[in-house]
PDB file of C-alpha atoms in Angstrom:
ATOM      1  CA  MET G 110     -18.260  16.902 -14.111  1.00  0.00           C
ATOM      2  CA  ALA G 111     -17.687  13.847 -16.880  1.00  0.00           C
ATOM      3  CA  TYR G 112     -16.916  11.042 -14.685  1.00  0.00           C
ATOM      4  CA  TYR G 113     -15.177   7.662 -17.885  1.00  0.00           C
ATOM      5  CA  VAL G 114     -15.531   3.892 -17.245  1.00  0.00           C
ATOM      6  CA  TYR G 115     -12.879   2.714 -19.466  1.00  0.00           C
ATOM      7  CA  ILE G 116     -10.996  -0.360 -20.875  1.00  0.00           C
ATOM      8  CA  MET G 117      -7.725  -1.062 -21.687  1.00  0.00           C
ATOM      9  CA  ALA G 118      -5.776  -3.999 -23.321  1.00  0.00           C
ATOM     10  CA  ASN G 119      -2.947  -5.201 -24.645  1.00  0.00           C
ATOM     11  CA  ARG G 120      -3.636  -7.176 -27.627  1.00  0.00           C
ATOM     12  CA  LYS G 121      -6.419  -9.316 -29.222  1.00  0.00           C
ATOM     13  CA  ASP G 122      -8.082 -11.414 -27.116  1.00  0.00           C
ATOM     14  CA  GLY G 123      -5.377 -10.045 -24.461  1.00  0.00           C
ATOM     15  CA  ALA G 124      -5.727  -9.244 -20.919  1.00  0.00           C
ATOM     16  CA  LEU G 125      -7.861  -6.537 -19.853  1.00  0.00           C
ATOM     17  CA  TYR G 126      -8.104  -3.539 -17.455  1.00  0.00           C
ATOM     18  CA  ILE G 127     -11.235  -1.744 -16.139  1.00  0.00           C
ATOM     19  CA  GLY G 128     -10.927   1.605 -14.266  1.00  0.00           C
ATOM     20  CA  MET G 129     -12.928   4.805 -13.885  1.00  0.00           C
ATOM     21  CA  THR G 130     -11.601   8.263 -13.837  1.00  0.00           C
ATOM     22  CA  GLY G 131     -12.691  11.840 -13.595  1.00  0.00           C
ATOM     23  CA  ASP G 132      -9.776  12.493 -16.448  1.00  0.00           C
ATOM     24  CA  ILE G 133      -9.540  10.169 -19.031  1.00  0.00           C
ATOM     25  CA  ALA G 134      -6.255  12.070 -20.708  1.00  0.00           C
ATOM     26  CA  ARG G 135      -4.418  11.774 -18.057  1.00  0.00           C
ATOM     27  CA  ARG G 136      -5.455   8.389 -16.810  1.00  0.00           C
ATOM     28  CA  THR G 137      -4.519   6.935 -20.334  1.00  0.00           C
ATOM     29  CA  TYR G 138      -1.328   8.773 -20.304  1.00  0.00           C
ATOM     30  CA  GLU G 139      -0.684   6.898 -17.478  1.00  0.00           C
ATOM     31  CA  HIS G 140      -1.217   3.446 -18.931  1.00  0.00           C
ATOM     32  CA  LYS G 141       0.377   3.894 -22.366  1.00  0.00           C
ATOM     33  CA  HIS G 142       3.804   5.049 -20.630  1.00  0.00           C
ATOM     34  CA  SER G 143       3.495   2.749 -17.659  1.00  0.00           C
ATOM     35  CA  LEU G 144       3.528   5.786 -15.125  1.00  0.00           C
ATOM     36  CA  VAL G 145       1.582   3.587 -12.288  1.00  0.00           C
ATOM     37  CA  ASP G 146       2.809   0.232 -11.184  1.00  0.00           C
ATOM     38  CA  GLY G 147       0.475  -2.836 -10.852  1.00  0.00           C
ATOM     39  CA  PHE G 148      -1.585  -4.681 -12.968  1.00  0.00           C
ATOM     40  CA  SER G 149      -1.853  -2.485 -16.081  1.00  0.00           C
ATOM     41  CA  LYS G 150       2.224  -2.004 -15.809  1.00  0.00           C
ATOM     42  CA  ARG G 151       3.064  -5.847 -16.036  1.00  0.00           C
ATOM     43  CA  TYR G 152       0.499  -6.966 -18.803  1.00  0.00           C
ATOM     44  CA  GLY G 153       1.622  -3.858 -20.663  1.00  0.00           C
ATOM     45  CA  LEU G 154      -2.292  -2.581 -21.114  1.00  0.00           C
ATOM     46  CA  LYS G 155      -1.544   0.433 -23.312  1.00  0.00           C
ATOM     47  CA  MET G 156      -4.480   0.465 -25.601  1.00  0.00           C
ATOM     48  CA  LEU G 157      -7.523   2.524 -24.874  1.00  0.00           C
ATOM     49  CA  VAL G 158      -9.994   0.045 -26.773  1.00  0.00           C
ATOM     50  CA  PHE G 159     -13.533   1.564 -24.706  1.00  0.00           C
ATOM     51  CA  VAL G 160     -14.705   4.583 -22.675  1.00  0.00           C
ATOM     52  CA  GLU G 161     -18.059   5.630 -22.027  1.00  0.00           C
ATOM     53  CA  SER G 162     -18.970   8.903 -19.494  1.00  0.00           C
ATOM     54  CA  HIS G 163     -21.516   9.378 -16.781  1.00  0.00           C
ATOM     55  CA  ASP G 164     -22.474  12.498 -14.915  1.00  0.00           C
ATOM     56  CA  ASP G 165     -22.662  10.549 -11.644  1.00  0.00           C
ATOM     57  CA  VAL G 166     -19.856   8.740  -9.500  1.00  0.00           C
ATOM     58  CA  HIS G 167     -21.813   6.712  -8.090  1.00  0.00           C
ATOM     59  CA  LEU G 168     -23.274   5.473 -11.339  1.00  0.00           C
ATOM     60  CA  ALA G 169     -19.445   5.568 -12.888  1.00  0.00           C
ATOM     61  CA  ILE G 170     -18.655   3.239 -10.212  1.00  0.00           C
ATOM     62  CA  GLN G 171     -21.102   1.100 -10.685  1.00  0.00           C
ATOM     63  CA  ARG G 172     -20.354   0.565 -14.056  1.00  0.00           C
ATOM     64  CA  GLU G 173     -17.316  -0.420 -13.726  1.00  0.00           C
ATOM     65  CA  LYS G 174     -17.904  -3.717 -11.051  1.00  0.00           C
ATOM     66  CA  THR G 175     -20.012  -4.067 -13.841  1.00  0.00           C
TER      67      THR G 175
END
C-alpha cells in the first residue's frame, strides 16, 4: 500500500496544510469540496501543490512531521 504526504494551499504565499493519507484522490476531493470541518475548510485550502509517495506508513508520518 502507498501512503502520501501532501500539501494543500489556498493561494500563492497563503496558508498551507500538510497531511498524510492512504487515498490521495479521496482526500483531495474532500479538501476541494470542503467536506471536512477544520483548518483546511476554514482557510479554503483547495489547491493540491505537492504530493510524495511512501511505501512505509512510519516514513510517511515522519516526513509529514518534518
